[in-house]
Amino acid sequence: MEKVIIVVAGGKGLRMGAEIPKQFMPVEGQPVLMRTLLRCHEAVPDARLILALPKDHQEYWKGLCAEYDFRLAHRIADGGETRFHSVRNALDAVCEAEGVVAVHDGVRPFVSAEVVRRVMQTAWERGSAVPVVPVVETLRRLHDSGGSHTVDRDAYRLVQTPQAFRIDVLKAAYSQAYQAAFTDDASVVEALGNEITLVEGNRENIKLTTPEDLKYAAFLCRA
Amino acid sequence: MEKVIIVVAGGKGLRMGAEIPKQFMPVEGQPVLMRTLLRCHEAVPDARLILALPKDHQEYWKGLCAEYDFRLAHRIADGGETRFHSVRNALDAVCEAEGVVAVHDGVRPFVSAEVVRRVMQTAWERGSAVPVVPVVETLRRLHDSGGSHTVDRDAYRLVQTPQAFRIDVLKAAYSQAYQAAFTDDASVVEALGNEITLVEGNRENIKLTTPEDLKYAAFLCRA
């Protein structure tokens, strides 16, 4: 079975309030995105890595790879206007008809190797697999009218990446027209009527989005 | 206006896999519960503190206070079978008719002083106030049939504590019979038909529930 992992690093990192997009920020001496790529490679060494990166970040990234002597093989695809467009561009570089492709956020370096392997194996058997974790806080649903009410948190799951799919399933999904409701790959795939298989994620697999998250990342690296 | 903060430390900490319940575990040299009480006091120095603690933890706690020379004034109320019963017991020690009472988890030492003051002020004006933060991950709703679908995460909020209420509002709510769906104070109050006002929480205000959380807590204390 062919294995591909697409790492998406399209975010402009505007939320950081910093000059450098967060995927390029060093955490304990190594940029986040390198940590994420290495984690994917360690988890599934025979997977081909495709990095979706905005055109105007590609030179910077190549410089960074030289600076850090980062030699892990990966192909670069052009990032698009949204995450959806970035994934679609990266999928154009996947020509195999049979196999599994996982799509992972570049700013999630703390996914466990076990979770990466679990989603890819499950996707091969079931067509799709996304890692989820329970909601540990009380959850409220907002009303259009302005009010809100408590909902049963046990009926919900928080979704992480990597999200894995059989190549044909994901390619068919990404041939659809873009919708604003496509917040992750699973939502694109289920828009075609496919059922999504949920597997257990790992809680530390957070998306690094704020300066506090980067501090937490440094903590996790040291631990 | 009378101000009361009830700190609930009823959890047996079974999830920790450790001998000592998590509220008593030291983080950077000071037990979690002492940190939580101090944070509440620093935020609203004129608030009266009531600590709801299971009967069989009370001697241990007093010993801990002596050991750490912890002199912050607080009254102890007996913890009950569930969080609901603990809060109800603590409320019995609130005799004032006018004022605001906030209920806070003993294992949330990282609430910001600003959030504590914000919920109490808003509750005084509006009857209730609970701190919430956005859902940053994709959110899925599980079906009874076994499937699931993506929901709009912008329509949801994660709820923290302290949750504050006018004394009469909270007392009326806790005179109801217990229901398993009462996962926080807001759910008890809204069961009487009251609208809950949401205010902005602070993201670091996590509930310390796992050994990893305690490590992160130590990191936050050092930062």
Tab-separated table of C-alpha atoms in Angstrom:
chain	number	residue	atom	x	y	z
A	1	MET	CA	0.000	0.000	0.000
A	2	GLU	CA	1.261	3.458	-0.978
A	3	LYS	CA	1.544	5.874	1.955
A	4	VAL	CA	1.600	9.646	1.675
A	5	ILE	CA	1.543	12.279	4.410
A	6	ILE	CA	0.630	15.823	3.389
A	7	VAL	CA	1.745	18.426	5.923
A	8	VAL	CA	-0.119	21.710	5.540
A	9	ALA	CA	1.686	24.885	6.554
A	10	GLY	CA	-0.387	27.490	4.816
A	11	GLY	CA	-1.194	29.666	7.805
A	12	LYS	CA	0.127	33.195	7.704
A	13	GLY	CA	0.416	33.041	11.496
A	14	LEU	CA	-1.403	36.358	11.906
A	15	ARG	CA	-2.682	35.303	15.314
A	16	MET	CA	0.834	35.256	16.721
A	17	GLY	CA	1.371	38.985	16.451
A	18	ALA	CA	4.900	38.126	15.350
A	19	GLU	CA	6.840	38.672	12.143
A	20	ILE	CA	7.602	34.996	11.526
A	21	PRO	CA	4.673	32.618	10.838
A	22	LYS	CA	4.371	30.194	13.742
A	23	GLN	CA	5.296	27.095	11.756
A	24	PHE	CA	8.794	28.550	11.316
A	25	MET	CA	9.310	29.596	14.940
A	26	PRO	CA	11.985	27.619	16.754
A	27	VAL	CA	10.962	25.534	19.750
A	28	GLU	CA	13.884	24.352	21.834
A	29	GLY	CA	16.263	25.001	18.985
A	30	GLN	CA	14.260	23.588	16.063
A	31	PRO	CA	11.497	25.161	13.945
A	32	VAL	CA	8.023	23.754	14.597
A	33	LEU	CA	7.554	22.569	11.029
A	34	MET	CA	10.758	20.507	11.086
A	35	ARG	CA	9.613	18.869	14.298
A	36	THR	CA	6.264	18.024	12.694
A	37	LEU	CA	7.838	16.537	9.552
A	38	LEU	CA	10.302	14.501	11.615
A	39	ARG	CA	7.533	13.152	13.816
A	40	CYS	CA	5.586	12.003	10.746
A	41	HIS	CA	8.667	10.354	9.286
A	42	GLU	CA	9.553	8.591	12.531
A	43	ALA	CA	5.997	7.289	12.817
A	44	VAL	CA	5.747	5.930	9.257
A	45	PRO	CA	9.249	5.851	7.714
A	46	ASP	CA	8.016	4.539	4.370
A	47	ALA	CA	5.500	7.347	3.863
A	48	ARG	CA	6.230	9.975	1.242
A	49	LEU	CA	6.085	13.519	2.660
A	50	ILE	CA	4.516	16.434	0.797
A	51	LEU	CA	4.691	19.882	2.358
A	52	ALA	CA	2.073	22.434	1.246
A	53	LEU	CA	3.665	25.844	1.643
A	54	PRO	CA	2.636	29.273	0.253
A	55	LYS	CA	4.806	30.261	-2.702
A	56	ASP	CA	6.208	33.286	-0.898
A	57	HIS	CA	7.356	31.131	2.034
A	58	GLN	CA	9.215	28.568	-0.023
A	59	GLU	CA	12.512	30.431	-0.363
A	60	TYR	CA	12.495	31.212	3.344
A	61	TRP	CA	11.860	27.549	4.147
A	62	LYS	CA	14.693	26.377	1.910
A	63	GLY	CA	17.015	28.815	3.660
A	64	LEU	CA	15.853	27.511	7.011
A	65	CYS	CA	16.494	23.906	5.927
A	66	ALA	CA	20.046	24.874	4.942
A	67	GLU	CA	20.586	26.787	8.188
A	68	TYR	CA	19.426	23.838	10.326
A	69	ASP	CA	20.987	21.217	8.061
A	70	PHE	CA	17.525	19.658	7.741
A	71	ARG	CA	17.856	16.822	5.218
A	72	LEU	CA	14.596	14.886	5.586
A	73	ALA	CA	13.274	14.216	2.056
A	74	HIS	CA	10.020	16.025	1.299
A	75	ARG	CA	8.341	17.424	-1.771
A	76	ILE	CA	6.966	20.959	-1.739
A	77	ALA	CA	3.521	21.818	-3.138
A	78	ASP	CA	2.182	25.343	-3.498
A	79	GLY	CA	-0.101	26.473	-0.705
A	80	GLY	CA	-3.443	27.883	-1.778
A	81	GLU	CA	-5.839	30.568	-0.657
A	82	THR	CA	-7.333	28.352	2.066
A	83	ARG	CA	-6.399	25.046	3.687
A	84	PHE	CA	-8.753	23.334	1.202
A	85	HIS	CA	-6.856	24.744	-1.765
A	86	SER	CA	-3.490	23.816	-0.229
A	87	VAL	CA	-4.559	20.202	0.253
A	88	ARG	CA	-5.973	20.066	-3.268
A	89	ASN	CA	-2.680	21.307	-4.716
A	90	ALA	CA	-0.727	18.762	-2.682
A	91	LEU	CA	-3.061	15.983	-3.833
A	92	ASP	CA	-2.140	16.775	-7.435
A	93	ALA	CA	1.285	15.355	-6.561
A	94	VAL	CA	-0.292	12.038	-5.517
A	95	CYS	CA	-0.605	9.912	-8.636
A	96	GLU	CA	-1.054	6.479	-7.051
A	97	ALA	CA	-4.539	5.026	-7.288
A	98	GLU	CA	-4.225	2.695	-4.296
A	99	GLY	CA	-3.021	3.599	-0.845
A	100	VAL	CA	-3.575	5.949	2.031
A	101	VAL	CA	-2.974	9.655	2.375
A	102	ALA	CA	-2.889	11.444	5.702
A	103	VAL	CA	-3.219	15.218	6.021
A	104	HIS	CA	-1.563	16.812	9.030
A	105	ASP	CA	-1.292	20.377	10.353
A	106	GLY	CA	2.258	21.719	10.221
A	107	VAL	CA	1.784	23.282	13.651
A	108	ARG	CA	0.999	19.978	15.402
A	109	PRO	CA	4.444	18.579	16.222
A	110	PHE	CA	3.210	16.598	19.228
A	111	VAL	CA	1.074	13.958	17.572
A	112	SER	CA	2.199	10.571	18.860
A	113	ALA	CA	3.738	8.107	16.412
A	114	GLU	CA	1.069	5.647	17.520
A	115	VAL	CA	-1.743	7.973	16.447
A	116	VAL	CA	-0.182	8.571	13.020
A	117	ARG	CA	0.073	4.822	12.457
A	118	ARG	CA	-3.430	4.216	13.833
A	119	VAL	CA	-5.157	6.663	11.483
A	120	MET	CA	-3.309	5.347	8.435
A	121	GLN	CA	-4.028	1.709	9.243
A	122	THR	CA	-7.688	2.406	10.033
A	123	ALA	CA	-8.139	4.498	6.891
A	124	TRP	CA	-6.804	1.612	4.828
A	125	GLU	CA	-9.376	-0.724	6.348
A	126	ARG	CA	-12.337	1.656	6.629
A	127	GLY	CA	-11.774	4.399	4.040
A	128	SER	CA	-11.232	7.200	6.554
A	129	ALA	CA	-9.939	7.825	10.068
A	130	VAL	CA	-9.637	10.978	12.141
A	131	PRO	CA	-8.187	11.236	15.662
A	132	VAL	CA	-10.445	12.681	18.349
A	133	VAL	CA	-10.246	13.430	22.068
A	134	PRO	CA	-13.061	13.884	24.611
A	135	VAL	CA	-14.342	17.323	25.576
A	136	VAL	CA	-13.197	17.721	29.197
A	137	GLU	CA	-14.855	21.083	29.870
A	138	THR	CA	-18.573	21.781	30.068
A	139	LEU	CA	-19.797	22.708	26.587
A	140	ARG	CA	-22.404	25.355	25.744
A	141	ARG	CA	-24.269	25.901	22.473
A	142	LEU	CA	-24.931	29.525	21.485
A	143	HIS	CA	-28.362	30.456	20.130
A	144	ASP	CA	-28.857	32.812	17.218
A	145	SER	CA	-31.075	34.845	19.554
A	146	GLY	CA	-28.131	35.565	21.876
A	147	GLY	CA	-28.710	33.021	24.636
A	148	SER	CA	-27.016	29.674	25.150
A	149	HIS	CA	-27.528	26.328	26.815
A	150	THR	CA	-25.433	23.473	28.198
A	151	VAL	CA	-25.118	20.464	25.900
A	152	ASP	CA	-24.042	16.920	26.740
A	153	ARG	CA	-20.262	17.049	26.256
A	154	ASP	CA	-20.101	13.247	26.051
A	155	ALA	CA	-21.906	13.503	22.719
A	156	TYR	CA	-19.064	15.565	21.229
A	157	ARG	CA	-15.419	15.039	20.320
A	158	LEU	CA	-12.608	17.465	19.544
A	159	VAL	CA	-10.969	16.638	16.230
A	160	GLN	CA	-7.236	16.688	15.575
A	161	THR	CA	-4.998	15.741	12.684
A	162	PRO	CA	-3.567	13.741	10.931
A	163	GLN	CA	-6.770	12.756	9.151
A	164	ALA	CA	-6.226	9.796	6.867
A	165	PHE	CA	-8.194	8.516	3.879
A	166	ARG	CA	-7.907	6.050	1.071
A	167	ILE	CA	-6.431	7.969	-1.856
A	168	ASP	CA	-9.510	7.508	-4.051
A	169	VAL	CA	-11.820	8.717	-1.283
A	170	LEU	CA	-9.831	11.900	-0.624
A	171	LYS	CA	-9.297	12.665	-4.314
A	172	ALA	CA	-13.028	12.377	-4.992
A	173	ALA	CA	-13.767	14.644	-2.029
A	174	TYR	CA	-11.321	17.325	-3.140
A	175	SER	CA	-12.760	17.415	-6.631
A	176	GLN	CA	-15.794	19.201	-5.121
A	177	ALA	CA	-16.167	22.985	-5.217
A	178	TYR	CA	-14.907	24.789	-2.121
A	179	GLN	CA	-17.331	25.550	0.743
A	180	ALA	CA	-16.612	27.768	3.731
A	181	ALA	CA	-17.862	24.964	6.021
A	182	PHE	CA	-14.837	22.817	5.077
A	183	THR	CA	-12.823	23.290	8.285
A	184	ASP	CA	-10.948	20.006	8.024
A	185	ASP	CA	-10.535	17.094	5.619
A	186	ALA	CA	-13.234	15.019	7.276
A	187	SER	CA	-15.818	17.713	6.575
A	188	VAL	CA	-14.816	17.657	2.888
A	189	VAL	CA	-15.055	13.865	2.739
A	190	GLU	CA	-18.382	13.659	4.547
A	191	ALA	CA	-19.882	16.264	2.195
A	192	LEU	CA	-19.876	13.401	-0.347
A	193	GLY	CA	-21.911	11.269	2.032
A	194	ASN	CA	-19.007	9.197	3.371
A	195	GLU	CA	-19.025	8.047	6.979
A	196	ILE	CA	-15.934	9.093	9.002
A	197	THR	CA	-14.274	6.606	11.357
A	198	LEU	CA	-13.106	8.125	14.643
A	199	VAL	CA	-10.000	6.830	16.424
A	200	GLU	CA	-8.431	7.854	19.719
A	201	GLY	CA	-6.040	10.806	19.476
A	202	ASN	CA	-3.409	11.938	21.968
A	203	ARG	CA	-4.191	14.921	24.130
A	204	GLU	CA	-0.795	16.648	23.783
A	205	ASN	CA	-1.359	16.911	20.029
A	206	ILE	CA	-2.338	20.569	20.228
A	207	LYS	CA	-2.342	23.054	17.380
A	208	LEU	CA	0.201	25.750	18.168
A	209	THR	CA	-1.684	28.990	17.587
A	210	THR	CA	-0.750	31.492	20.303
A	211	PRO	CA	2.495	32.665	21.953
A	212	GLU	CA	1.402	30.712	25.070
A	213	ASP	CA	1.168	27.569	22.966
A	214	LEU	CA	4.784	28.005	21.905
A	215	LYS	CA	5.806	28.229	25.568
A	216	TYR	CA	3.850	25.039	26.204
A	217	ALA	CA	5.596	23.464	23.241
A	218	ALA	CA	8.991	24.303	24.734
A	219	PHE	CA	7.812	22.699	27.971
A	220	LEU	CA	6.734	19.504	26.188
A	221	CYS	CA	10.048	19.284	24.345
A	222	ARG	CA	11.989	19.533	27.583
A	223	ALA	CA	9.773	16.967	29.397
B	1	MET	CA	-22.486	44.021	48.184
B	2	GLU	CA	-21.531	40.789	49.966
B	3	LYS	CA	-18.984	38.676	48.118
B	4	VAL	CA	-18.407	34.970	48.640
B	5	ILE	CA	-16.184	32.556	46.720
B	6	ILE	CA	-16.855	28.843	47.169
B	7	VAL	CA	-13.893	26.680	46.167
B	8	VAL	CA	-14.902	23.080	45.487
B	9	ALA	CA	-12.304	20.384	46.130
B	10	GLY	CA	-14.454	17.299	46.309
B	11	GLY	CA	-12.702	15.227	43.672
B	12	LYS	CA	-11.068	12.042	44.827
B	13	GLY	CA	-8.501	12.512	42.084
B	14	LEU	CA	-8.903	8.941	40.880
B	15	ARG	CA	-7.808	9.941	37.396
B	16	MET	CA	-4.318	10.803	38.626
B	17	GLY	CA	-3.368	7.230	39.457
B	18	ALA	CA	-1.629	8.671	42.514
B	19	GLU	CA	-2.178	8.288	46.251
B	20	ILE	CA	-2.764	11.977	46.942
B	21	PRO	CA	-5.840	13.665	45.402
B	22	LYS	CA	-4.660	16.191	42.813
B	23	GLN	CA	-5.862	19.270	44.701
B	24	PHE	CA	-3.276	18.489	47.387
B	25	MET	CA	-0.377	17.819	45.039
B	26	PRO	CA	2.403	20.383	45.256
B	27	VAL	CA	3.208	22.406	42.164
B	28	GLU	CA	6.489	24.271	42.386
B	29	GLY	CA	6.517	23.926	46.155
B	30	GLN	CA	2.882	24.711	46.959
B	31	PRO	CA	-0.245	22.501	46.875
B	32	VAL	CA	-2.635	23.255	44.024
B	33	LEU	CA	-5.516	24.095	46.356
B	34	MET	CA	-3.501	26.728	48.222
B	35	ARG	CA	-2.602	28.321	44.909
B	36	THR	CA	-6.265	28.394	43.900
B	37	LEU	CA	-7.404	29.952	47.195
B	38	LEU	CA	-4.642	32.565	47.064
B	39	ARG	CA	-5.508	33.491	43.493
B	40	CYS	CA	-9.163	34.026	44.482
B	41	HIS	CA	-8.127	36.136	47.458
B	42	GLU	CA	-5.716	38.261	45.445
B	43	ALA	CA	-8.405	38.861	42.830
B	44	VAL	CA	-11.153	39.911	45.263
B	45	PRO	CA	-9.564	40.552	48.699
B	46	ASP	CA	-12.902	41.394	50.361
B	47	ALA	CA	-14.555	38.117	49.312
B	48	ARG	CA	-15.220	35.515	51.973
B	49	LEU	CA	-13.732	32.111	51.077
B	50	ILE	CA	-15.535	28.823	51.694
B	51	LEU	CA	-13.748	25.590	50.893
B	52	ALA	CA	-15.917	22.514	50.238
B	53	LEU	CA	-13.840	19.495	51.221
B	54	PRO	CA	-14.844	15.855	51.853
B	55	LYS	CA	-14.963	15.109	55.573
B	56	ASP	CA	-12.199	12.527	55.336
B	57	HIS	CA	-9.871	15.053	53.677
B	58	GLN	CA	-10.308	17.791	56.245
B	59	GLU	CA	-7.711	16.604	58.773
B	60	TYR	CA	-5.205	16.054	56.012
B	61	TRP	CA	-5.850	19.578	54.732
B	62	LYS	CA	-5.408	21.121	58.174
B	63	GLY	CA	-2.119	19.297	58.528
B	64	LEU	CA	-1.056	20.577	55.126
B	65	CYS	CA	-1.954	24.168	56.109
B	66	ALA	CA	0.214	23.829	59.227
B	67	GLU	CA	3.070	22.281	57.255
B	68	TYR	CA	3.039	25.067	54.671
B	69	ASP	CA	2.233	27.798	57.202
B	70	PHE	CA	-0.828	28.646	55.081
B	71	ARG	CA	-2.755	31.321	56.992
B	72	LEU	CA	-5.282	32.614	54.470
B	73	ALA	CA	-8.677	32.783	56.234
B	74	HIS	CA	-11.219	30.321	54.853
B	75	ARG	CA	-14.190	28.422	56.191
B	76	ILE	CA	-14.513	24.694	55.544
B	77	ALA	CA	-17.793	23.092	54.450
B	78	ASP	CA	-18.341	19.356	54.131
B	79	GLY	CA	-18.022	18.002	50.616
B	80	GLY	CA	-20.933	15.903	49.382
B	81	GLU	CA	-21.469	12.882	47.186
B	82	THR	CA	-21.234	14.954	43.979
B	83	ARG	CA	-20.129	18.477	43.107
B	84	PHE	CA	-23.781	19.530	43.340
B	85	HIS	CA	-24.028	18.332	46.932
B	86	SER	CA	-20.734	19.982	47.868
B	87	VAL	CA	-21.892	23.346	46.548
B	88	ARG	CA	-25.234	22.974	48.293
B	89	ASN	CA	-23.493	22.303	51.606
B	90	ALA	CA	-21.222	25.310	51.140
B	91	LEU	CA	-24.211	27.509	50.298
B	92	ASP	CA	-25.704	26.661	53.706
B	93	ALA	CA	-22.884	28.767	55.138
B	94	VAL	CA	-23.990	31.784	53.066
B	95	CYS	CA	-26.666	33.607	55.083
B	96	GLU	CA	-26.629	36.980	53.343
B	97	ALA	CA	-29.618	37.731	51.131
B	98	GLU	CA	-27.891	40.271	48.882
B	99	GLY	CA	-24.614	39.836	47.128
B	100	VAL	CA	-22.705	37.628	44.758
B	101	VAL	CA	-21.342	34.136	45.157
B	102	ALA	CA	-18.780	32.621	42.815
B	103	VAL	CA	-18.118	28.879	42.642
B	104	HIS	CA	-14.644	27.830	41.531
B	105	ASP	CA	-12.916	24.479	40.968
B	106	GLY	CA	-10.127	23.837	43.466
B	107	VAL	CA	-7.959	22.443	40.670
B	108	ARG	CA	-8.022	25.632	38.572
B	109	PRO	CA	-5.221	27.732	40.078
B	110	PHE	CA	-4.579	29.641	36.845
B	111	VAL	CA	-7.735	31.702	36.532
B	112	SER	CA	-6.709	35.316	36.019
B	113	ALA	CA	-7.618	37.878	38.688
B	114	GLU	CA	-9.349	39.847	35.946
B	115	VAL	CA	-11.665	36.942	35.104
B	116	VAL	CA	-12.613	36.435	38.772
B	117	ARG	CA	-13.498	40.121	39.082
B	118	ARG	CA	-15.306	40.130	35.734
B	119	VAL	CA	-17.641	37.238	36.596
B	120	MET	CA	-18.487	38.690	40.004
B	121	GLN	CA	-19.204	42.177	38.662
B	122	THR	CA	-21.263	40.836	35.751
B	123	ALA	CA	-23.229	38.492	38.009
B	124	TRP	CA	-24.111	41.432	40.240
B	125	GLU	CA	-25.470	43.335	37.240
B	126	ARG	CA	-27.039	40.453	35.298
B	127	GLY	CA	-27.770	37.713	37.831
B	128	SER	CA	-25.225	35.246	36.467
B	129	ALA	CA	-21.882	35.096	34.675
B	130	VAL	CA	-19.734	32.212	33.525
B	131	PRO	CA	-16.340	32.464	31.793
B	132	VAL	CA	-16.022	30.792	28.402
B	133	VAL	CA	-13.353	30.323	25.755
B	134	PRO	CA	-13.746	29.520	22.040
B	135	VAL	CA	-13.461	25.974	20.700
B	136	VAL	CA	-10.231	26.047	18.695
B	137	GLU	CA	-10.435	22.484	17.327
B	138	THR	CA	-12.935	21.133	14.847
B	139	LEU	CA	-15.904	19.752	16.783
B	140	ARG	CA	-17.885	16.618	15.926
B	141	ARG	CA	-21.259	15.504	17.255
B	142	LEU	CA	-21.712	11.758	17.815
B	143	HIS	CA	-24.954	10.118	16.709
B	144	ASP	CA	-26.761	7.505	18.750
B	145	SER	CA	-26.514	5.283	15.675
B	146	GLY	CA	-22.710	5.289	15.862
B	147	GLY	CA	-21.837	7.857	13.204
B	148	SER	CA	-20.889	11.494	13.693
B	149	HIS	CA	-20.849	14.798	11.855
B	150	THR	CA	-18.925	18.077	11.977
B	151	VAL	CA	-20.728	20.925	13.742
B	152	ASP	CA	-20.002	24.658	13.550
B	153	ARG	CA	-17.492	25.195	16.363
B	154	ASP	CA	-18.193	28.945	16.365
B	155	ALA	CA	-21.625	28.118	17.763
B	156	TYR	CA	-20.066	26.509	20.863
B	157	ARG	CA	-18.046	27.652	23.866
B	158	LEU	CA	-16.005	25.751	26.450
B	159	VAL	CA	-17.043	26.668	29.981
B	160	GLN	CA	-14.655	27.304	32.877
B	161	THR	CA	-15.050	28.443	36.454
B	162	PRO	CA	-15.485	30.577	38.570
B	163	GLN	CA	-19.180	30.805	37.773
B	164	ALA	CA	-20.825	33.678	39.657
B	165	PHE	CA	-24.453	34.346	40.557
B	166	ARG	CA	-26.524	36.633	42.700
B	167	ILE	CA	-26.942	34.851	46.013
B	168	ASP	CA	-30.732	34.568	45.675
B	169	VAL	CA	-30.420	33.113	42.170
B	170	LEU	CA	-27.921	30.422	43.187
B	171	LYS	CA	-29.780	29.529	46.394
B	172	ALA	CA	-33.021	29.054	44.498
B	173	ALA	CA	-31.239	26.888	41.936
B	174	TYR	CA	-29.629	24.640	44.546
B	175	SER	CA	-32.950	24.048	46.282
B	176	GLN	CA	-33.856	21.820	43.306
B	177	ALA	CA	-33.480	18.051	43.415
B	178	TYR	CA	-30.207	16.721	42.021
B	179	GLN	CA	-30.020	15.691	38.346
B	180	ALA	CA	-27.149	13.861	36.661
B	181	ALA	CA	-27.140	16.527	33.919
B	182	PHE	CA	-25.899	19.133	36.431
B	183	THR	CA	-22.262	19.266	35.312
B	184	ASP	CA	-21.648	22.825	36.488
B	185	ASP	CA	-23.441	25.602	38.373
B	186	ALA	CA	-24.757	27.235	35.217
B	187	SER	CA	-26.607	24.047	34.292
B	188	VAL	CA	-28.262	24.054	37.737
B	189	VAL	CA	-29.255	27.706	37.422
B	190	GLU	CA	-30.600	27.400	33.893
B	191	ALA	CA	-32.742	24.405	34.894
B	192	LEU	CA	-34.910	27.040	36.617
B	193	GLY	CA	-35.299	28.905	33.333
B	194	ASN	CA	-32.656	31.570	34.039
B	195	GLU	CA	-30.567	32.957	31.192
B	196	ILE	CA	-26.784	32.633	31.719
B	197	THR	CA	-24.508	35.537	30.810
B	198	LEU	CA	-21.230	34.503	29.168
B	199	VAL	CA	-18.031	36.482	29.722
B	200	GLU	CA	-14.550	35.985	28.303
B	201	GLY	CA	-12.371	33.563	30.260
B	202	ASN	CA	-8.608	33.114	30.127
B	203	ARG	CA	-7.270	30.172	28.209
B	204	GLU	CA	-4.622	29.117	30.767
B	205	ASN	CA	-7.394	28.511	33.308
B	206	ILE	CA	-7.264	24.749	32.801
B	207	LYS	CA	-8.642	22.118	35.143
B	208	LEU	CA	-5.722	20.023	36.381
B	209	THR	CA	-6.870	16.452	35.848
B	210	THR	CA	-3.943	14.381	34.577
B	211	PRO	CA	-0.277	13.952	35.540
B	212	GLU	CA	0.588	15.857	32.318
B	213	ASP	CA	-1.533	18.770	33.531
B	214	LEU	CA	0.497	18.930	36.753
B	215	LYS	CA	3.721	19.084	34.760
B	216	TYR	CA	2.259	21.878	32.673
B	217	ALA	CA	1.165	23.633	35.874
B	218	ALA	CA	4.746	23.567	37.146
B	219	PHE	CA	5.838	25.070	33.862
B	220	LEU	CA	3.221	27.853	34.073
B	221	CYS	CA	4.340	28.667	37.619
B	222	ARG	CA	7.925	29.001	36.467
B	223	ALA	CA	7.009	31.160	33.441
